[in-house]
Amino acid sequence: MSETATGGESLLFLTDEQLRKGIEAMFFAYRGFTADPDRILSELDYGRAHHRAMHFINRRPGLTVNALLSLLGVTKQSLNRVLRTLIADGLVESRVGSHDRRERHLRLTQQGAELEQRLSLAQRARMRAAYRAAGPEAVAGFRQVLEAMMDEEIKDQYLMLRDGQP
Amino acid sequence: MSETATGGESLLFLTDEQLRKGIEAMFFAYRGFTADPDRILSELDYGRAHHRAMHFINRRPGLTVNALLSLLGVTKQSLNRVLRTLIADGLVESRVGSHDRRERHLRLTQQGAELEQRLSLAQRARMRAAYRAAGPEAVAGFRQVLEAMMDEEIKDQYLMLRDGQP
DNA sequence: TTGGAAAGTCAACAAGGCTGACATAAACTG
DNA sequence: CAGTTTATGTCAGCCTTGTTGACTTTCCAA
């Protein structure tokens, strides 16, 4: 099989060498991705898990515990521990569902929204700098590759979140 | 300031909305990125930390503990725990440096190289599928954005690894 | 009215981060 | 040569965040 061209299109970007660079880029970039919020969180005695929970609660106010569980991909026991501290600290509010009273609907309190904003601002600042440095075409490619890398079920959730009422 | 054009170029890709999508894409994609090796590792009673160590030892055979430490961004105590099990299990070999005998130089054993290959193969398979689905232009953008997202010192290490003798 | 879903809780455990303290050997420096 | 610095390893203890398993309470829906 020719290595330089197949069907008229170069496949050099699929070499193990290229893949390896992508893998290492993902690894190192993810460190940067979480670094800024992590710094803020550690001052407040919270962790990444708290940030993630608050992010999605902010994105979908009133979502149920089950829905959050499925977005985060962790067990309810693990989430519950985080959620309990957030509720105890007055950052998250848990309301019994009106339609189905077994469900708990979660939303950020004023105070929770403020912290979420602070974390989100820091994370967006880095992302914005990266986007600006790379340019719009690169950003489109960035998102395409990431989306293609997701597990199917997770991608469905991502798309729903991405395209639901923004 | 105009929102639609600045210097003749649209900046719509820098809206908070776009940044948010990128942030969520990073989060969900990273799950996919680690999912396949994680499955293999959990069967063998190893974790992600073992994989990361083996990856870089494979990439730079003979690298010192300090160099590995700095690539991974963890403490020596944390790394040592992982390294000790890898050495005990015969996956990694530690040799006293010939020039500076304080240093330990790390390399994969035959057996270690086999496991590394297995993990790497799984991870590359997903990456390859994502690359193929997105196409070469997208892949270039993907890497550009990731590189722009890294911390400076980490980026230097990444570039050295990326461009050092391949 | 009963089955099962949603949620919460308790207990126990593991991985993998962290800090601090200390030991050793080797290399470097004055 | 004496003293300091560097590279590494190790012990002890702590934290976060993940896991499983067992069990309860609530309460909707068939």
Coordinates of C-alpha atoms (C1' of nucleotides) in Angstrom, one line a residue:
Chain A
M1 CA 0.0 0.0 0.0
S2 CA 1.4 3.4 -1.0
E3 CA 2.2 5.6 1.9
T4 CA 2.2 8.9 0.1
A5 CA -1.2 9.0 -1.5
T6 CA -4.4 7.0 -1.5
G7 CA -7.4 8.0 -3.5
G8 CA -5.6 11.2 -4.5
E9 CA -5.4 12.4 -0.9
S10 CA -2.3 12.4 1.3
L11 CA -2.6 10.3 4.3
L12 CA 0.6 11.4 5.9
F13 CA -1.4 12.9 8.8
L14 CA -2.4 9.4 9.8
T15 CA 1.1 8.2 10.5
D16 CA 1.9 6.9 14.0
E17 CA 4.2 9.8 14.3
Q18 CA 1.4 12.3 13.8
L19 CA -0.9 10.4 16.1
R20 CA 1.8 10.4 18.8
K21 CA 2.1 14.1 18.6
G22 CA -1.6 14.5 18.9
I23 CA -1.7 12.2 21.9
E24 CA 1.1 14.2 23.7
A25 CA -0.6 17.5 22.7
M26 CA -3.8 16.3 24.4
F27 CA -2.0 15.3 27.5
F28 CA -0.1 18.5 27.9
A29 CA -2.9 20.7 26.8
Y30 CA -5.3 19.2 29.3
R31 CA -2.9 20.2 32.1
G32 CA -3.2 23.8 30.9
F33 CA -6.9 23.5 30.4
T34 CA -7.4 22.8 34.1
A35 CA -4.6 24.7 35.6
D36 CA -6.3 28.1 36.2
P37 CA -9.5 26.9 37.8
D38 CA -7.5 24.4 39.9
R39 CA -5.5 27.3 41.4
I40 CA -8.6 29.1 42.4
L41 CA -10.3 25.9 43.7
S42 CA -7.4 24.9 45.9
E43 CA -7.5 28.2 47.7
L44 CA -11.2 27.5 48.5
D45 CA -10.7 23.9 49.5
Y46 CA -12.6 22.6 46.6
G47 CA -11.5 20.3 43.8
R48 CA -12.0 19.8 40.1
A49 CA -15.0 17.6 40.8
H50 CA -16.8 20.6 42.4
H51 CA -16.0 22.7 39.4
R52 CA -17.4 20.1 37.0
A53 CA -20.6 19.8 38.9
M54 CA -21.1 23.5 39.1
H55 CA -20.3 23.9 35.4
F56 CA -23.1 21.6 34.3
I57 CA -25.6 22.8 37.0
N58 CA -24.9 26.3 35.7
R59 CA -25.4 25.1 32.1
R60 CA -28.7 23.4 32.8
P61 CA -30.3 24.9 35.8
G62 CA -32.9 22.6 37.3
L63 CA -31.3 19.4 36.0
T64 CA -31.8 16.3 38.0
V65 CA -29.1 14.4 39.9
N66 CA -29.4 11.5 37.5
A67 CA -28.9 13.8 34.5
L68 CA -25.8 15.3 36.2
L69 CA -24.5 11.9 37.0
S70 CA -24.7 10.9 33.4
L71 CA -23.0 14.0 32.2
L72 CA -20.1 13.6 34.6
G73 CA -19.8 9.9 34.1
V74 CA -19.3 9.1 37.8
T75 CA -21.2 7.1 40.4
K76 CA -23.9 8.7 42.5
Q77 CA -21.9 8.0 45.6
S78 CA -19.0 10.0 44.2
L79 CA -21.1 12.8 43.1
N80 CA -23.1 12.9 46.3
R81 CA -20.1 13.6 48.4
V82 CA -19.3 16.6 46.2
L83 CA -22.9 17.8 46.0
R84 CA -23.4 17.5 49.7
T85 CA -20.5 20.0 50.4
L86 CA -21.7 22.3 47.7
I87 CA -25.2 22.3 49.2
A88 CA -24.0 22.6 52.7
D89 CA -21.8 25.6 51.7
G90 CA -24.8 27.3 50.1
L91 CA -23.4 27.2 46.5
V92 CA -26.0 24.7 45.2
E93 CA -29.7 24.4 45.9
S94 CA -31.6 21.1 45.6
R95 CA -35.3 21.3 45.1
V96 CA -37.7 18.4 45.2
G97 CA -39.3 18.0 41.8
S98 CA -42.9 19.3 41.4
H99 CA -43.9 16.8 38.7
D100 CA -42.0 13.9 40.1
R101 CA -41.2 14.4 43.7
R102 CA -38.5 11.7 43.8
E103 CA -36.3 13.8 41.7
R104 CA -34.0 16.6 43.0
H105 CA -33.5 19.6 40.7
L106 CA -30.3 21.4 41.1
R107 CA -29.4 25.0 40.6
L108 CA -26.7 27.4 41.6
T109 CA -27.4 29.9 44.3
Q110 CA -26.3 33.5 43.9
Q111 CA -23.1 32.6 45.7
G112 CA -22.6 29.5 43.6
A113 CA -23.1 31.4 40.4
E114 CA -20.5 33.9 41.5
L115 CA -17.9 31.2 42.0
E116 CA -18.8 29.4 38.8
Q117 CA -18.3 32.7 37.0
R118 CA -14.9 33.2 38.5
L119 CA -13.8 29.7 37.5
S120 CA -15.3 29.9 34.1
L121 CA -13.7 33.3 33.5
A122 CA -10.3 31.9 34.2
Q123 CA -10.8 28.9 32.0
R124 CA -12.3 31.0 29.2
A125 CA -9.4 33.4 29.3
R126 CA -7.0 30.7 28.5
M127 CA -9.2 29.2 25.8
R128 CA -9.8 32.6 24.3
A129 CA -6.0 33.3 24.1
A130 CA -5.5 29.9 22.5
Y131 CA -8.3 30.5 20.0
R132 CA -7.1 33.9 19.1
A133 CA -3.5 32.6 18.6
A134 CA -4.7 29.8 16.4
G135 CA -7.4 31.5 14.4
P136 CA -10.9 30.5 13.4
E137 CA -10.0 27.8 10.9
A138 CA -7.8 26.1 13.5
V139 CA -10.6 26.3 16.0
A140 CA -13.1 24.7 13.7
G141 CA -10.6 21.8 13.2
F142 CA -10.0 21.6 16.9
R143 CA -13.6 21.1 17.6
Q144 CA -14.1 18.6 14.8
V145 CA -11.3 16.3 16.0
L146 CA -12.4 16.5 19.6
E147 CA -16.0 15.6 18.7
A148 CA -14.7 12.7 16.6
M149 CA -12.8 11.5 19.6
M150 CA -15.8 11.2 22.0
D151 CA -17.5 8.0 22.8
E152 CA -20.9 7.7 21.0
E153 CA -23.2 8.1 24.0
I154 CA -21.1 10.9 25.4
K155 CA -21.1 12.7 22.1
D156 CA -24.9 12.6 22.1
Q157 CA -24.9 14.3 25.4
Y158 CA -22.4 16.8 24.2
L159 CA -24.4 17.6 21.1
M160 CA -27.6 18.0 23.1
L161 CA -25.8 20.4 25.4
R162 CA -24.1 22.2 22.6
D163 CA -27.3 22.7 20.5
G164 CA -30.0 22.8 23.1
Q165 CA -31.3 26.3 23.9
P166 CA -27.9 28.0 24.1
Chain B
M1 CA -15.8 47.9 19.4
S2 CA -17.5 46.2 16.6
E3 CA -18.4 42.6 17.3
T4 CA -18.6 41.4 13.7
A5 CA -15.3 42.5 12.2
T6 CA -12.0 43.8 13.4
G7 CA -9.1 44.3 11.0
G8 CA -11.2 42.7 8.4
E9 CA -11.6 39.4 10.3
S10 CA -14.6 38.0 12.0
L11 CA -14.2 37.5 15.7
L12 CA -17.3 35.5 16.2
F13 CA -15.3 32.5 17.1
L14 CA -14.2 34.2 20.3
T15 CA -17.6 34.6 21.8
D16 CA -18.2 33.1 25.2
E17 CA -20.6 30.7 23.5
Q18 CA -17.9 29.4 21.3
L19 CA -15.4 29.1 24.1
R20 CA -17.9 27.2 26.2
K21 CA -18.3 24.7 23.4
G22 CA -14.6 24.3 23.2
I23 CA -14.4 23.8 27.0
E24 CA -17.1 21.1 27.0
A25 CA -15.5 19.4 24.0
M26 CA -12.2 19.2 25.8
F27 CA -13.9 17.7 28.8
F28 CA -15.8 15.0 27.0
A29 CA -13.1 14.3 24.5
Y30 CA -10.5 13.7 27.2
R31 CA -12.8 11.0 28.6
G32 CA -12.7 9.2 25.2
F33 CA -9.0 9.8 24.9
T34 CA -8.2 7.8 28.0
A35 CA -11.1 5.3 27.9
D36 CA -9.4 2.6 25.8
P37 CA -6.1 2.4 27.7
D38 CA -8.0 2.6 31.0
R39 CA -9.9 -0.5 30.1
I40 CA -6.8 -2.5 29.4
L41 CA -5.0 -1.1 32.5
S42 CA -7.8 -1.9 34.9
E43 CA -7.6 -5.6 33.9
L44 CA -3.9 -5.6 34.8
D45 CA -4.2 -3.7 38.1
Y46 CA -2.4 -0.7 36.7
G47 CA -3.7 2.9 36.4
R48 CA -3.4 5.9 34.2
A49 CA -0.2 6.9 36.0
H50 CA 1.5 3.8 35.0
H51 CA 0.6 4.4 31.4
R52 CA 1.9 7.9 31.4
A53 CA 5.2 6.9 32.9
M54 CA 5.6 4.1 30.4
H55 CA 4.7 6.3 27.5
F56 CA 7.5 8.8 28.2
I57 CA 10.0 6.1 29.1
N58 CA 9.3 4.6 25.8
R59 CA 9.6 7.9 24.0
R60 CA 12.9 8.7 25.6
P61 CA 14.6 5.5 26.6
G62 CA 17.3 6.2 29.2
L63 CA 15.7 9.4 30.5
T64 CA 16.4 10.2 34.1
V65 CA 13.9 10.1 36.9
N66 CA 14.1 13.9 37.2
A67 CA 13.4 14.3 33.5
L68 CA 10.4 12.0 33.8
L69 CA 9.2 13.9 36.9
S70 CA 9.2 17.1 35.0
L71 CA 7.4 15.7 32.0
L72 CA 4.7 14.3 34.2
G73 CA 4.4 17.2 36.5
V74 CA 4.0 15.2 39.7
T75 CA 6.1 14.8 42.8
K76 CA 8.9 12.3 43.1
Q77 CA 7.0 10.5 45.8
S78 CA 4.0 10.1 43.6
L79 CA 6.1 8.9 40.7
N80 CA 8.2 6.7 42.8
R81 CA 5.2 4.7 43.9
V82 CA 4.3 4.0 40.3
L83 CA 7.9 3.4 39.2
R84 CA 8.6 1.0 42.0
T85 CA 5.7 -1.3 40.9
L86 CA 6.8 -1.1 37.3
I87 CA 10.3 -2.1 38.2
A88 CA 9.2 -4.8 40.6
D89 CA 7.0 -6.2 37.9
G90 CA 9.8 -6.2 35.4
L91 CA 8.3 -3.7 33.0
V92 CA 10.9 -1.0 33.6
E93 CA 14.6 -1.2 34.1
S94 CA 16.6 1.4 36.1
R95 CA 20.3 1.7 35.4
V96 CA 22.8 3.8 37.4
G97 CA 24.2 6.5 35.1
S98 CA 27.6 6.0 33.8
H99 CA 28.6 9.7 33.6
D100 CA 26.8 10.8 36.7
R101 CA 26.3 7.8 39.0
R102 CA 23.6 9.6 41.1
E103 CA 21.2 9.4 38.2
R104 CA 19.0 6.5 37.3
H105 CA 18.3 6.0 33.7
L106 CA 15.0 4.3 32.8
R107 CA 14.0 2.1 30.0
L108 CA 11.3 -0.4 29.2
T109 CA 12.1 -4.0 29.3
Q110 CA 10.9 -6.3 26.5
Q111 CA 7.8 -7.0 28.6
G112 CA 7.3 -3.3 29.3
A113 CA 7.6 -2.4 25.7
E114 CA 4.9 -5.0 24.9
L115 CA 2.4 -3.5 27.3
E116 CA 3.2 0.0 26.2
Q117 CA 2.6 -1.1 22.6
R118 CA -0.7 -2.6 23.5
L119 CA -1.9 0.6 25.3
S120 CA -0.5 2.9 22.6
L121 CA -2.2 0.8 19.9
A122 CA -5.6 1.2 21.6
Q123 CA -5.1 5.0 22.0
R124 CA -3.8 5.5 18.5
A125 CA -6.7 3.6 17.1
R126 CA -9.1 6.1 18.5
M127 CA -7.0 9.0 17.6
R128 CA -6.6 7.7 14.0
A129 CA -10.3 7.3 13.6
A130 CA -10.9 10.8 14.8
Y131 CA -8.2 12.2 12.6
R132 CA -9.5 10.3 9.6
A133 CA -13.1 11.5 10.3
A134 CA -12.0 15.1 10.6
G135 CA -9.4 15.3 7.9
P136 CA -5.9 16.8 7.7
E137 CA -6.9 20.5 7.8
A138 CA -8.9 19.9 11.0
V139 CA -6.0 17.9 12.5
A140 CA -3.6 20.8 11.9
G141 CA -6.0 23.2 13.7
F142 CA -6.5 20.7 16.5
R143 CA -2.8 20.7 17.2
Q144 CA -2.5 24.4 16.9
V145 CA -5.1 25.1 19.4
L146 CA -3.8 22.5 21.9
E147 CA -0.3 23.9 21.6
A148 CA -1.6 27.4 22.3
M149 CA -3.4 26.1 25.3
M150 CA -0.3 24.8 27.1
D151 CA 1.6 26.5 29.9
E152 CA 4.8 27.9 28.6
E153 CA 7.3 25.7 30.3
I154 CA 5.2 22.6 29.4
K155 CA 5.0 23.7 25.8
D156 CA 8.8 23.9 25.7
Q157 CA 9.0 20.3 26.9
Y158 CA 6.3 19.3 24.4
L159 CA 8.2 20.9 21.5
M160 CA 11.4 19.3 22.5
L161 CA 9.7 15.9 22.6
R162 CA 7.9 16.7 19.4
D163 CA 10.9 17.8 17.4
G164 CA 13.7 15.9 19.1
Q165 CA 15.0 13.0 17.2
P166 CA 11.6 11.5 16.2
Chain C
dT1 C1' -51.3 -2.4 45.7
dT2 C1' -47.2 -3.6 44.3
dG3 C1' -43.0 -3.3 41.4
dG4 C1' -39.4 -0.5 40.3
dA5 C1' -37.2 4.0 39.6
dA6 C1' -35.0 7.9 41.9
dA7 C1' -32.5 9.3 45.5
dG8 C1' -29.7 9.1 49.6
dT9 C1' -26.7 6.9 53.0
dC10 C1' -23.2 4.0 55.2
dA11 C1' -19.0 1.4 54.9
dA12 C1' -14.9 0.0 53.0
dC13 C1' -11.5 0.4 49.7
dA14 C1' -8.0 2.1 46.0
dA15 C1' -5.5 5.2 43.0
dG16 C1' -2.8 8.8 42.8
dG17 C1' -2.1 13.3 44.1
dC18 C1' 0.2 16.1 48.1
dT19 C1' 3.7 17.6 52.2
dG20 C1' 7.4 17.0 55.3
dA21 C1' 11.3 14.7 57.0
dC22 C1' 15.2 12.1 56.5
dA23 C1' 19.0 9.0 54.2
dT24 C1' 22.5 8.1 50.9
dA25 C1' 25.7 8.6 47.4
dA26 C1' 27.9 11.3 44.2
dA27 C1' 29.3 15.4 42.3
dC28 C1' 30.8 19.9 42.7
dT29 C1' 33.1 24.0 44.9
dG30 C1' 36.0 26.7 47.5
Chain D
dC1 C1' 40.0 18.0 51.7
dA2 C1' 35.6 19.9 53.9
dG3 C1' 31.3 21.5 53.0
dT4 C1' 27.4 22.0 50.0
dT5 C1' 24.4 20.8 46.5
dT6 C1' 22.1 17.5 43.6
dA7 C1' 19.6 13.1 42.4
dT8 C1' 17.3 9.7 44.2
dG9 C1' 14.7 6.9 47.3
dT10 C1' 11.8 6.1 51.2
dC11 C1' 8.7 6.5 55.3
dA12 C1' 4.6 8.4 57.2
dG13 C1' 0.5 10.6 56.8
dC14 C1' -3.0 13.3 54.6
dC15 C1' -6.6 14.5 50.8
dT16 C1' -9.6 14.1 46.8
dT17 C1' -12.1 11.5 44.0
dG18 C1' -13.1 7.5 42.1
dT19 C1' -15.0 2.5 43.0
dT20 C1' -18.5 -1.6 44.9
dG21 C1' -22.0 -3.3 47.7
dA22 C1' -25.8 -3.2 50.7
dC23 C1' -29.7 -1.0 52.4
dT24 C1' -33.5 2.5 53.1
dT25 C1' -37.0 5.9 51.9
dT26 C1' -40.0 7.9 48.8
dC27 C1' -43.4 7.7 45.6
dC28 C1' -44.9 7.2 40.5
dA29 C1' -47.3 4.3 37.5
dA30 C1' -49.3 0.2 35.9

